[in-house]
Coordinates of C-alpha atoms and ligand atoms in Angstrom, one line a residue:
M971 CA -5.2 -12.1 -51.9
I972 CA -7.2 -15.1 -52.1
K973 CA -8.1 -16.3 -49.0
V974 CA -9.1 -12.1 -49.4
L975 CA -11.4 -12.4 -51.9
L976 CA -13.1 -15.7 -50.3
H977 CA -15.0 -13.0 -48.0
L978 CA -16.5 -12.3 -51.7
K979 CA -19.3 -15.1 -51.1
P980 CA -21.9 -12.8 -50.4
F981 CA -21.8 -11.2 -54.0
A982 CA -21.3 -14.5 -55.7
L983 CA -24.9 -13.6 -57.6
M984 CA -23.6 -10.2 -58.4
I985 CA -20.4 -11.2 -59.2
S986 CA -22.4 -14.0 -61.8
F987 CA -24.3 -11.2 -63.5
I988 CA -21.0 -9.5 -64.3
I989 CA -19.2 -11.9 -65.9
V990 CA -22.1 -12.8 -68.1
L991 CA -21.9 -8.5 -69.3
V992 CA -18.5 -8.8 -69.4
A993 CA -18.1 -11.5 -71.6
G994 CA -21.0 -9.5 -73.7
Q995 CA -19.7 -6.6 -74.3
A996 CA -15.9 -8.3 -75.2
L997 CA -18.7 -11.0 -77.4
A998 CA -20.1 -7.3 -78.8
E999 CA -16.5 -5.7 -79.4
L1000 CA -15.4 -8.6 -81.6
A1001 CA -18.0 -8.6 -83.7
L1002 CA -17.9 -4.8 -84.6
P1003 CA -14.6 -5.1 -87.2
T1004 CA -16.5 -8.2 -88.6
L1005 CA -19.7 -6.0 -89.1
M1006 CA -17.1 -3.4 -90.6
A1007 CA -14.9 -5.1 -92.9
E1008 CA -18.7 -6.6 -94.7
V1009 CA -20.1 -2.9 -95.2
V1010 CA -16.8 -2.5 -96.9
N1011 CA -16.2 -5.4 -99.0
N1012 CA -19.8 -5.4 -99.8
G1013 CA -21.0 -2.5 -99.4
M1014 CA -19.4 0.0 -99.9
M1015 CA -16.8 -1.5 -102.6
Q1016 CA -19.7 -2.4 -104.6
G1017 CA -21.7 0.9 -104.1
D1018 CA -25.2 -1.6 -102.6
T1019 CA -26.3 1.4 -100.3
R1020 CA -28.9 -0.6 -98.7
Y1021 CA -26.2 -3.3 -97.9
I1022 CA -24.6 -0.2 -96.2
L1023 CA -28.0 0.6 -94.2
T1024 CA -28.6 -2.8 -93.1
Y1025 CA -25.2 -3.7 -91.9
G1026 CA -25.0 -0.1 -90.6
S1027 CA -28.0 -0.6 -88.6
Y1028 CA -26.3 -4.0 -87.1
M1029 CA -23.5 -2.5 -86.1
L1030 CA -25.1 0.3 -84.0
L1031 CA -27.4 -2.3 -82.2
V1032 CA -24.0 -4.2 -81.1
A1033 CA -22.0 -1.1 -80.1
L1034 CA -25.4 0.0 -77.8
I1035 CA -25.5 -3.8 -76.5
S1036 CA -21.9 -3.3 -75.8
S1037 CA -22.3 -0.1 -74.3
V1038 CA -24.9 -1.3 -72.3
C1039 CA -22.8 -3.8 -71.1
A1040 CA -19.8 -1.6 -70.4
I1041 CA -21.7 0.5 -68.4
L1042 CA -24.1 -2.1 -66.5
G1043 CA -20.2 -3.9 -65.4
S1044 CA -18.5 -1.1 -64.5
Y1045 CA -21.8 -0.3 -61.7
Y1046 CA -22.2 -3.8 -60.6
S1047 CA -18.0 -4.0 -60.4
A1048 CA -17.6 -1.2 -58.6
K1049 CA -20.7 -1.9 -56.0
V1050 CA -19.1 -5.6 -55.5
A1051 CA -15.8 -4.1 -54.7
M1052 CA -17.2 -1.1 -52.7
G1053 CA -19.7 -3.7 -50.6
L1054 CA -16.3 -6.4 -49.9
G1055 CA -14.6 -3.3 -48.5
R1056 CA -17.3 -2.5 -46.3
N1057 CA -17.3 -5.7 -45.2
L1058 CA -14.1 -6.0 -44.7
R1059 CA -13.4 -3.2 -42.9
K1060 CA -16.0 -3.8 -40.2
K1061 CA -14.2 -7.2 -40.0
V1062 CA -11.4 -6.0 -39.7
F1063 CA -12.8 -3.3 -36.9
T1064 CA -14.5 -6.5 -35.1
R1065 CA -11.5 -8.3 -34.5
V1066 CA -9.3 -5.9 -33.2
E1067 CA -12.0 -4.9 -30.6
N1068 CA -11.4 -8.6 -29.8
Y1069 CA -7.9 -8.0 -29.5
S1070 CA -6.2 -7.6 -25.8
L1071 CA -3.3 -5.1 -25.5
H1072 CA -0.8 -7.7 -26.1
E1073 CA -2.4 -7.6 -29.8
F1074 CA -2.1 -3.8 -29.9
D1075 CA 1.4 -3.1 -28.6
Q1076 CA 2.0 -5.9 -31.6
L1077 CA 0.5 -4.4 -34.4
G1078 CA 0.5 -0.7 -33.3
T1079 CA -2.3 1.5 -34.1
A1080 CA -0.6 3.6 -36.6
S1081 CA -0.6 0.7 -39.3
L1082 CA -3.3 -0.9 -37.7
I1083 CA -5.6 2.2 -39.1
T1084 CA -3.8 1.8 -42.3
R1085 CA -4.7 -1.5 -42.7
T1086 CA -8.4 -0.8 -42.0
T1087 CA -8.1 2.0 -44.6
N1088 CA -5.5 2.7 -46.8
D1089 CA -5.1 -1.0 -48.1
I1090 CA -9.1 -2.0 -47.7
V1091 CA -8.6 0.4 -50.6
Q1092 CA -6.2 -1.0 -52.2
I1093 CA -7.9 -4.6 -52.3
Q1094 CA -10.9 -2.5 -54.1
N1095 CA -9.0 -1.1 -56.9
V1096 CA -7.4 -4.8 -57.5
L1097 CA -11.2 -5.9 -57.2
V1098 CA -12.5 -3.4 -60.2
M1099 CA -9.7 -4.5 -62.3
M1100 CA -10.2 -7.7 -61.9
L1101 CA -13.7 -8.2 -62.2
R1102 CA -13.5 -5.7 -65.4
F1103 CA -10.5 -7.4 -67.0
M1104 CA -10.0 -11.0 -65.9
I1105 CA -12.9 -12.4 -68.0
Y1106 CA -12.8 -10.1 -70.6
S1107 CA -9.2 -10.0 -71.3
P1108 CA -9.1 -13.4 -73.0
I1109 CA -12.1 -13.1 -74.4
L1110 CA -11.0 -10.6 -76.2
C1111 CA -7.3 -12.0 -77.3
I1112 CA -8.6 -15.8 -77.6
G1113 CA -11.2 -14.3 -80.0
G1114 CA -9.4 -11.7 -81.7
I1115 CA -6.7 -14.3 -82.8
A1116 CA -9.2 -16.4 -84.1
L1117 CA -11.4 -13.6 -86.1
A1118 CA -7.6 -12.2 -87.2
V1119 CA -6.8 -15.6 -88.3
S1120 CA -10.3 -15.6 -89.9
R1121 CA -8.8 -12.7 -92.0
D1122 CA -6.2 -13.5 -93.0
K1123 CA -3.5 -16.1 -92.2
E1124 CA 0.0 -14.0 -93.8
L1125 CA -0.8 -11.2 -92.0
T1126 CA -0.8 -13.0 -88.5
V1127 CA 2.8 -13.5 -89.0
I1128 CA 2.7 -9.3 -87.9
L1129 CA 1.6 -10.6 -84.2
L1130 CA 4.0 -13.3 -83.8
V1131 CA 6.2 -10.0 -83.4
A1132 CA 4.6 -7.8 -82.5
I1133 CA 2.8 -9.3 -79.7
P1134 CA 6.3 -11.1 -77.7
I1135 CA 8.0 -7.6 -78.4
L1136 CA 4.6 -6.5 -75.7
I1137 CA 5.4 -8.6 -73.6
A1138 CA 9.1 -8.4 -73.2
F1139 CA 8.2 -4.6 -72.5
M1140 CA 5.3 -4.8 -70.2
G1141 CA 7.1 -8.2 -68.7
A1142 CA 10.2 -5.8 -68.0
L1143 CA 7.7 -3.3 -66.7
A1144 CA 6.0 -5.1 -63.7
Y1145 CA 9.4 -6.2 -63.0
S1146 CA 10.8 -3.3 -62.2
V1147 CA 7.9 -1.6 -59.7
M1148 CA 7.0 -4.5 -58.0
P1149 CA 9.1 -4.2 -55.1
A1150 CA 8.4 -0.3 -55.0
F1151 CA 5.1 -1.1 -55.4
K1152 CA 5.1 -3.5 -52.5
A1153 CA 7.2 -1.4 -50.5
M1154 CA 4.7 1.7 -50.0
Q1155 CA 2.3 0.7 -47.8
M1156 CA 5.1 0.1 -45.2
K1157 CA 6.2 3.8 -45.7
L1158 CA 2.4 4.5 -45.6
D1159 CA 2.7 3.1 -42.3
R1160 CA 5.5 4.7 -41.0
L1161 CA 4.1 8.5 -42.2
N1162 CA 1.3 7.8 -40.5
M1163 CA 2.4 6.7 -36.9
V1164 CA 5.0 9.9 -37.4
L1165 CA 1.5 12.4 -38.4
R1166 CA -0.3 10.2 -35.1
E1167 CA 2.7 10.7 -33.2
N1168 CA 2.4 14.5 -34.0
L1169 CA -1.1 14.7 -33.9
T1170 CA -1.8 13.2 -30.1
G1171 CA 1.3 15.0 -29.5
I1172 CA 1.3 18.9 -30.6
R1173 CA 1.8 20.3 -26.8
V1174 CA 4.6 18.3 -25.6
I1175 CA 6.4 19.2 -28.7
R1176 CA 5.2 22.6 -29.0
A1177 CA 6.4 22.2 -25.0
F1178 CA 9.7 21.2 -25.8
N1179 CA 10.2 22.8 -28.6
K1180 CA 10.6 20.4 -31.1
L1181 CA 9.0 21.8 -34.1
T1182 CA 11.5 21.3 -36.5
H1183 CA 12.3 18.4 -35.1
E1184 CA 9.5 17.1 -35.5
Q1185 CA 9.1 18.6 -38.8
E1186 CA 12.3 17.2 -39.7
R1187 CA 10.8 13.0 -38.8
F1188 CA 8.2 14.4 -41.5
K1189 CA 9.4 16.0 -43.7
E1190 CA 12.1 12.5 -43.9
A1191 CA 9.3 9.5 -43.4
N1192 CA 7.1 12.2 -46.4
G1193 CA 10.0 11.9 -48.6
D1194 CA 10.5 8.7 -48.8
L1195 CA 7.2 7.7 -49.8
T1196 CA 6.9 10.5 -52.2
D1197 CA 10.9 8.8 -53.8
T1198 CA 9.2 5.8 -54.0
A1199 CA 6.0 6.9 -55.5
I1200 CA 7.7 9.1 -57.7
K1201 CA 9.7 6.2 -58.8
V1202 CA 7.3 3.7 -59.5
N1203 CA 4.9 6.6 -61.7
R1204 CA 8.9 7.6 -63.4
T1205 CA 9.1 3.7 -64.9
M1206 CA 5.0 4.1 -65.4
S1207 CA 5.1 6.9 -67.2
A1208 CA 7.4 5.1 -69.7
M1209 CA 4.6 3.0 -70.7
Q1210 CA 1.9 4.6 -72.0
P1211 CA 4.5 6.3 -75.2
M1212 CA 6.2 2.9 -75.8
L1213 CA 2.8 1.2 -75.9
I1214 CA 1.4 3.3 -78.6
L1215 CA 4.5 3.3 -80.3
I1216 CA 5.4 -0.5 -80.1
L1217 CA 0.8 -0.2 -81.7
N1218 CA 1.7 2.4 -84.0
V1219 CA 4.5 0.3 -85.4
T1220 CA 2.5 -3.0 -85.7
T1221 CA -0.8 -1.1 -87.3
I1222 CA 2.3 1.0 -90.1
A1223 CA 3.4 -3.2 -90.9
I1224 CA 0.0 -4.2 -91.1
V1225 CA -0.8 -1.6 -93.3
W1226 CA 2.2 -1.8 -95.5
F1227 CA 1.7 -5.7 -95.9
G1228 CA -1.7 -5.2 -96.3
G1229 CA -1.9 -3.2 -98.7
V1230 CA 1.0 -5.5 -100.6
R1231 CA -1.5 -8.1 -100.5
I1232 CA -4.8 -5.9 -101.4
S1233 CA -2.8 -4.8 -104.8
Q1234 CA -1.9 -8.8 -105.7
G1235 CA -5.8 -9.2 -105.2
K1236 CA -5.3 -11.6 -102.4
M1237 CA -7.2 -9.5 -100.2
E1238 CA -10.1 -6.8 -99.4
V1239 CA -9.7 -3.8 -97.9
G1240 CA -12.4 -4.2 -95.2
D1241 CA -10.1 -7.5 -94.0
M1242 CA -7.5 -5.2 -93.4
M1243 CA -9.2 -3.1 -91.5
A1244 CA -10.8 -5.6 -89.3
F1245 CA -7.5 -7.1 -89.2
I1246 CA -6.0 -4.0 -87.4
Q1247 CA -8.6 -3.2 -85.1
Y1248 CA -8.3 -7.5 -84.0
A1249 CA -5.0 -6.8 -83.8
M1250 CA -5.4 -3.8 -81.5
M1251 CA -7.6 -5.7 -79.1
I1252 CA -4.8 -8.7 -78.7
M1253 CA -2.7 -6.1 -77.7
F1254 CA -4.8 -4.3 -75.5
S1255 CA -5.9 -7.5 -73.7
F1256 CA -2.0 -8.6 -73.0
V1257 CA -1.4 -4.9 -71.7
M1258 CA -4.3 -5.3 -69.2
V1259 CA -3.1 -8.3 -68.2
A1260 CA 0.1 -7.4 -67.7
M1261 CA -1.2 -4.0 -65.6
M1262 CA -2.7 -7.1 -63.0
F1263 CA 0.4 -8.2 -62.8
V1264 CA 1.6 -4.7 -61.4
M1265 CA -1.6 -4.0 -59.3
V1266 CA -2.2 -7.5 -58.0
P1267 CA 1.2 -7.9 -56.1
R1268 CA 0.5 -4.5 -54.4
A1269 CA -3.1 -5.5 -53.4
Q1270 CA -1.2 -8.9 -52.0
A1271 CA 1.3 -7.1 -49.5
S1272 CA -1.9 -5.1 -48.5
A1273 CA -3.8 -8.5 -48.6
E1274 CA -1.4 -10.0 -46.3
R1275 CA -1.5 -7.2 -43.6
I1276 CA -5.0 -7.7 -44.0
N1277 CA -4.9 -11.2 -43.3
E1278 CA -3.0 -10.7 -40.2
V1279 CA -5.5 -9.0 -38.3
L1280 CA -8.0 -11.0 -39.6
G1281 CA -5.3 -13.9 -38.3
M1282 CA -4.5 -13.3 -35.2
E1283 CA -6.2 -14.2 -32.1
G1284 CA -7.3 -11.8 -29.5
S1285 CA -5.0 -13.9 -26.7
I1286 CA -7.7 -13.3 -23.8
V1287 CA -10.8 -15.8 -25.3
D1288 CA -13.9 -16.3 -23.1
P1289 CA -14.1 -19.7 -21.3
E1290 CA -16.1 -21.5 -23.0
K1291 CA -19.2 -22.1 -19.7
S1292 CA -18.3 -19.2 -18.1
G1293 CA -17.9 -20.5 -14.3
L1294 CA -20.5 -18.5 -11.6
P1295 CA -19.5 -16.9 -8.7
S1296 CA -19.9 -18.3 -5.8
E1297 CA -23.6 -17.0 -4.3
G1298 CA -23.1 -14.0 -1.8
E1299 CA -19.7 -12.7 -2.4
R1300 CA -19.1 -9.7 -3.7
G1301 CA -16.1 -7.4 -4.3
H1302 CA -13.4 -9.7 -2.9
I1303 CA -10.3 -9.9 -4.5
V1304 CA -7.5 -12.3 -4.5
F1305 CA -4.0 -12.6 -5.8
E1306 CA -2.2 -15.9 -5.2
N1307 CA 1.4 -15.3 -6.2
V1308 CA 1.0 -13.9 -9.4
S1309 CA 3.9 -12.8 -11.8
F1310 CA 3.4 -11.0 -14.7
R1311 CA 6.3 -10.7 -17.7
Y1312 CA 4.8 -8.6 -21.2
P1313 CA 5.6 -10.3 -24.0
G1314 CA 9.5 -10.1 -25.1
A1315 CA 10.4 -8.5 -22.0
E1316 CA 13.5 -9.9 -19.7
E1317 CA 12.1 -9.4 -17.1
P1318 CA 8.6 -9.9 -14.8
A1319 CA 6.7 -6.7 -14.7
I1320 CA 5.6 -7.9 -11.3
S1321 CA 6.0 -11.2 -9.6
N1322 CA 4.9 -13.1 -6.9
I1323 CA 2.4 -11.0 -5.8
S1324 CA -0.3 -12.2 -3.1
F1325 CA -2.8 -10.2 -1.6
E1326 CA -6.7 -10.0 -0.6
T1327 CA -9.4 -7.8 -0.1
S1328 CA -12.4 -8.3 1.1
P1329 CA -15.5 -5.7 0.8
G1330 CA -15.6 -2.2 2.1
E1331 CA -11.8 -2.2 2.9
V1332 CA -9.1 0.0 0.7
T1333 CA -7.1 -1.5 -0.3
A1334 CA -3.5 0.7 -1.5
I1335 CA -1.0 0.5 -4.1
I1336 CA 2.3 2.7 -3.5
G1337 CA 5.4 2.5 -5.1
G1338 CA 7.9 4.4 -7.5
T1339 CA 7.1 5.0 -11.1
G1340 CA 7.4 1.6 -13.5
S1341 CA 7.5 -0.9 -9.9
G1342 CA 4.6 -2.7 -11.7
K1343 CA 1.6 -0.7 -10.3
S1344 CA -0.2 -0.6 -13.2
T1345 CA 0.0 -3.3 -14.2
L1346 CA -0.8 -4.8 -11.3
V1347 CA -3.9 -3.6 -11.7
N1348 CA -4.7 -4.3 -15.2
M1349 CA -4.5 -8.3 -14.2
I1350 CA -8.0 -8.0 -12.8
P1351 CA -10.0 -6.9 -15.7
R1352 CA -8.3 -9.4 -17.4
F1353 CA -6.5 -6.8 -20.0
Y1354 CA -3.7 -9.1 -20.0
D1355 CA -3.5 -12.8 -18.6
V1356 CA -1.4 -13.6 -15.8
S1357 CA 2.1 -15.7 -16.6
E1358 CA 1.9 -17.4 -13.0
G1359 CA -0.4 -17.5 -10.2
R1360 CA -4.0 -16.6 -10.1
V1361 CA -6.4 -14.3 -9.9
L1362 CA -9.4 -14.7 -8.2
V1363 CA -12.6 -12.5 -8.4
D1364 CA -15.6 -13.1 -5.9
G1365 CA -14.0 -16.6 -5.2
V1366 CA -13.7 -17.7 -9.0
N1367 CA -10.6 -17.0 -11.5
V1368 CA -10.8 -13.8 -13.6
S1369 CA -9.8 -16.6 -16.7
E1370 CA -12.8 -18.5 -15.7
L1371 CA -16.0 -15.8 -16.3
S1372 CA -16.8 -14.0 -19.4
Q1373 CA -14.4 -10.9 -20.2
R1374 CA -17.9 -9.2 -20.7
E1375 CA -19.1 -10.6 -16.9
L1376 CA -15.4 -10.0 -15.0
R1377 CA -15.9 -6.7 -16.4
S1378 CA -19.6 -5.2 -15.6
K1379 CA -18.7 -6.1 -11.7
I1380 CA -15.3 -2.9 -12.4
G1381 CA -15.7 0.6 -12.5
F1382 CA -12.1 1.2 -14.0
V1383 CA -10.4 4.7 -14.2
P1384 CA -7.2 4.2 -16.2
Q1385 CA -3.5 6.2 -15.2
S1386 CA -4.8 8.8 -18.3
A1387 CA -8.0 9.7 -18.3
L1388 CA -9.8 9.4 -21.1
L1389 CA -12.9 11.1 -22.6
F1390 CA -14.9 10.6 -25.5
T1391 CA -16.5 13.5 -27.7
G1392 CA -20.0 14.1 -26.4
S1393 CA -21.6 15.7 -23.6
I1394 CA -20.3 16.0 -20.3
S1395 CA -23.1 13.2 -19.1
D1396 CA -22.7 11.3 -21.9
N1397 CA -19.4 9.9 -21.1
I1398 CA -20.4 9.5 -17.1
R1399 CA -23.2 7.4 -18.6
Y1400 CA -20.5 5.5 -20.5
G1401 CA -20.9 3.7 -17.3
K1402 CA -23.9 2.8 -17.3
E1403 CA -26.4 3.8 -20.1
E1404 CA -29.5 3.3 -18.6
A1405 CA -28.3 6.0 -15.5
T1406 CA -30.9 8.6 -14.5
E1407 CA -29.9 12.2 -14.5
E1408 CA -30.0 11.8 -10.5
E1409 CA -27.2 8.8 -10.9
V1410 CA -25.2 10.9 -12.9
M1411 CA -25.4 14.3 -10.9
Q1412 CA -24.8 12.1 -7.8
A1413 CA -21.7 10.5 -9.0
A1414 CA -20.5 13.4 -10.7
E1415 CA -21.2 15.0 -6.8
V1416 CA -19.0 11.9 -5.7
A1417 CA -16.1 12.3 -8.0
Q1418 CA -16.3 15.7 -6.3
A1419 CA -17.2 17.2 -10.2
G1420 CA -20.1 19.0 -9.5
D1421 CA -19.6 22.3 -8.5
F1422 CA -17.2 22.4 -11.7
I1423 CA -20.1 21.4 -14.5
A1424 CA -22.3 23.6 -12.5
E1425 CA -20.0 26.5 -13.3
M1426 CA -20.0 25.2 -16.6
P1427 CA -21.6 27.3 -19.2
E1428 CA -24.3 24.4 -20.9
G1429 CA -24.1 22.5 -17.1
F1430 CA -23.7 18.4 -17.9
D1431 CA -24.8 19.0 -21.7
T1432 CA -21.5 21.0 -22.3
A1433 CA -19.3 19.4 -24.7
I1434 CA -16.2 18.0 -24.5
A1435 CA -13.9 18.3 -27.6
Q1436 CA -12.4 15.6 -29.5
G1437 CA -10.0 14.2 -26.9
G1438 CA -11.2 15.9 -23.4
T1439 CA -8.6 19.2 -24.2
N1440 CA -11.6 21.9 -23.0
V1441 CA -11.2 21.0 -19.6
S1442 CA -8.5 20.6 -17.7
G1443 CA -6.3 17.7 -16.5
G1444 CA -7.8 17.4 -13.4
Q1445 CA -11.4 18.0 -14.4
K1446 CA -10.9 15.3 -17.1
Q1447 CA -10.1 13.2 -14.3
R1448 CA -12.8 13.8 -11.8
I1449 CA -15.9 12.8 -14.7
S1450 CA -13.8 9.8 -16.0
I1451 CA -13.9 8.8 -11.8
A1452 CA -17.9 10.0 -12.0
R1453 CA -17.9 7.5 -15.5
A1454 CA -16.4 4.7 -13.1
L1455 CA -19.1 5.7 -9.8
V1456 CA -22.0 5.7 -11.6
R1457 CA -22.0 1.8 -12.3
K1458 CA -21.8 1.2 -8.9
P1459 CA -19.8 -1.7 -9.3
E1460 CA -18.3 -4.2 -6.6
I1461 CA -14.7 -3.6 -7.9
Y1462 CA -13.5 -0.1 -7.9
I1463 CA -9.6 0.5 -9.7
F1464 CA -8.1 3.8 -9.5
D1465 CA -5.2 3.6 -11.3
D1466 CA -3.6 7.2 -10.1
S1467 CA -6.8 8.5 -10.4
F1468 CA -6.1 11.2 -7.5
S1469 CA -2.4 12.2 -8.8
A1470 CA -4.3 15.5 -10.8
L1471 CA -6.5 16.6 -8.2
D1472 CA -5.2 18.9 -5.4
F1473 CA -4.8 18.0 -1.6
K1474 CA -8.1 18.8 -0.6
T1475 CA -9.8 17.6 -3.3
D1476 CA -8.4 14.0 -3.3
A1477 CA -9.3 14.0 0.3
L1478 CA -13.0 14.8 -0.2
L1479 CA -13.8 13.2 -3.0
R1480 CA -12.0 9.6 -0.5
A1481 CA -14.3 11.0 1.9
A1482 CA -17.7 10.8 0.4
L1483 CA -16.3 7.7 -1.7
K1484 CA -15.9 6.0 1.8
K1485 CA -19.8 5.8 1.5
E1486 CA -20.0 4.8 -1.5
T1487 CA -18.0 1.7 -1.2
D1488 CA -19.4 -0.3 1.7
T1489 CA -19.6 -3.6 0.3
S1490 CA -17.0 -2.9 -2.5
A1491 CA -13.2 -3.9 -3.0
V1492 CA -11.7 -0.6 -3.4
I1493 CA -8.0 -0.2 -4.8
I1494 CA -6.1 3.1 -5.3
V1495 CA -3.0 3.2 -6.7
A1496 CA -1.3 6.1 -5.7
Q1497 CA 1.9 7.7 -5.8
R1498 CA 1.1 10.3 -2.6
V1499 CA 1.2 9.4 0.2
N1500 CA -2.0 10.9 1.8
T1501 CA -4.1 9.2 -0.9
V1502 CA -2.9 6.2 0.0
M1503 CA -2.5 6.9 4.1
D1504 CA -5.8 5.6 5.7
A1505 CA -6.0 3.1 3.2
D1506 CA -7.2 -0.3 5.6
R1507 CA -4.1 -2.1 3.4
I1508 CA -1.2 -0.5 1.8
L1509 CA 1.0 -2.6 -0.6
V1510 CA 4.0 -1.0 -0.9
L1511 CA 5.5 -2.5 -4.9
D1512 CA 9.0 -2.4 -5.3
D1513 CA 10.5 -3.0 -8.8
G1514 CA 7.5 -5.2 -8.7
K1515 CA 7.7 -7.2 -5.7
I1516 CA 6.0 -6.2 -3.0
A1517 CA 8.1 -4.8 -0.8
G1518 CA 5.4 -4.3 2.8
M1519 CA 2.0 -5.1 3.0
G1520 CA 0.0 -3.3 6.6
S1521 CA -1.7 -0.3 7.5
H1522 CA 0.5 2.6 7.6
G1523 CA 1.6 2.5 11.1
E1524 CA 2.8 -0.9 10.8
L1525 CA 4.1 0.3 7.7
M1526 CA 5.9 2.6 9.5
K1527 CA 7.8 0.6 11.7
H1528 CA 8.4 -2.1 9.8
C1529 CA 8.8 -1.5 5.7
Q1530 CA 12.4 0.4 4.8
V1531 CA 10.8 1.0 1.3
Y1532 CA 7.9 2.6 2.9
R1533 CA 9.2 4.8 5.1
E1534 CA 11.4 6.2 2.3
I1535 CA 8.7 6.6 0.6
V1536 CA 7.2 9.0 3.0
S1537 CA 10.2 10.7 4.4
S1538 CA 10.7 12.1 0.7
Q1539 CA 7.0 13.5 0.9
L1540 CA 6.0 14.3 4.8
S1541 CA 8.1 17.3 6.6
E1542 CA 9.1 15.2 10.5
E1543 CA 6.4 17.2 11.9
E1544 CA 4.3 15.8 9.5
M1545 CA 5.4 12.2 10.1
K1546 CA 5.3 12.7 14.3
A1547 CA 1.5 14.6 13.9
Y1548 CA 0.7 11.4 12.1
E1549 CA 2.5 8.6 14.2
Q1550 CA 0.6 9.4 16.8
Ligands
ADP805 P1 3.4 1.7 -12.4 O1 2.3 1.9 -13.2 O2 4.1 1.5 -11.5 O3 4.4 3.1 -12.7 P2 3.9 0.4 -15.0 O4 3.3 -0.9 -14.4 O5 3.2 1.1 -16.2 O6 4.2 0.7 -13.7 O7 5.8 -0.7 -15.1 C1 5.4 -2.0 -14.9 C2 7.1 -1.8 -16.1 O8 6.8 -2.7 -17.3 C3 8.0 -1.0 -16.4 O9 9.1 -1.9 -16.4 C4 7.6 -0.9 -18.4 O10 8.4 -0.4 -18.8 C5 6.8 -2.1 -18.7 N1 5.7 -1.9 -19.3 C6 4.7 -1.4 -18.9 N2 3.7 -1.6 -20.1 C7 4.3 -2.5 -20.5 C8 3.8 -2.8 -22.0 N3 2.2 -2.5 -22.5 N4 4.8 -3.3 -22.6 C9 6.6 -4.1 -22.1 N5 6.3 -3.7 -21.5 C10 5.4 -2.9 -20.2
MG806 MG1 0.9 3.1 -13.9

């Protein structure tokens, strides 16, 4: 919590102003009963109208001051709390943007969303409370006690009984709801996760008739959160009536014993009225402190979750000074005995991978699902750091290049195409902001997307729906290929990007690509033999290891795994035809 509150530094001036306002409000409120006692004792009892009018106007003035302070205090407290929220969200967001995939895997997307939104709101709420009452309550409490004692010492005994009862009650309350409050954030996380999976997976859920299953899952998470919230609120709902009871009993006691003392001539009516008001103030300030005890732990849980995000360093960091690639080298990738193990995994996902590409050459990677193809290509843009070995791009270890520099060399087409909301040309320009219209069109042409874009109602200006749901899988894939092409990068990486294309488009695309890439490295991950067959070099991956490397012809002769893949996909005649 403290750590989060350190982010309040830019608001120091405003906070000091709030403290002044809140203290002013508390002092004004403390003055009121005393003034009232004067009016009653010396004005009303003596029938002195002028006295009543003078002190009455003082009271009005003080009440006005207290109101103005209260309004301004609330206004600035809200402003500071919202400002802190905005800054925290910005910090969390920037931090998360610097995360490597490893940190994403670790915290989970749903939790990151809750942390950026709901957890920060919790902090805001408690901050408003703190700003308003941290200074206000102690002043009210101490001032109230001093002034109450000055009115009548004997009656203070009542407070000595009432306050401990109040504290015990509030303490018990806080103790019983605190754990539930803490648990609520985690339950909210879970609800968000289920909801997110449902919203993004709605097609699969429908297709597999899993609606009832998902409804159950949602109901469970939702019910769990609700139960906890109800439990908390049930306990909390006992609070108000009990508090009013305690306050009323105290008032009755004061009136009772005060009445006795007044009839004995030991106390004046005004003093008793003032005493009642001070007693209420004192007790109110205890209630506020107790409320903070309830709210702070929940915010504390939120603060810890935010600190966890802010404290987690992206495991992939830029080197102090970027090693410039050696002159003239372009599109040259070397893997040297590269192994990689996902954090927590027992087996390495890829091991002992060595190969080298030259500019203008196409390197294809083929292998069954889960054989480590995506993992292997993720090493080039340094989405993950290798566990062993080295990856060199243009003669420099990727960990010695700044991520920005490294990634500016790469046109990456991920396994599952992802488009952003915006027009088609916006999406292609995502690869190169300053791309001209011709460049965008040419990239689309090479990606074999020109035809279908031309057929769309507004051509390149056609809007892409959220998640790219208004284009087919293959169209999405081609737009995301165009996005990589428009950069004219040194290194092209296609992670299974041709799988959603039909054979003819696949072939046309590769032929068009060939003309574009005579000075670049091209890495094509594929499942289909047709896609990789005419590559200059084919890497056959099996269970994370290289089972063979060479041209199609060489592999057919020497690589058992490759032959198996080929024979599972091509007919006898086709195989014979290709061999010649
Ligand atoms: P391919 O692309 O060839 O289908 P991947 O490279 O995606 O295979 O996966 C290789 C292996 O690594 C698989 O066994 C998979 O379960 C594991 N794996 C992939 N991504 C992760 C991840 N983020 N965390 C842990 N294990 C992973
Ligand atoms: Mg893959």
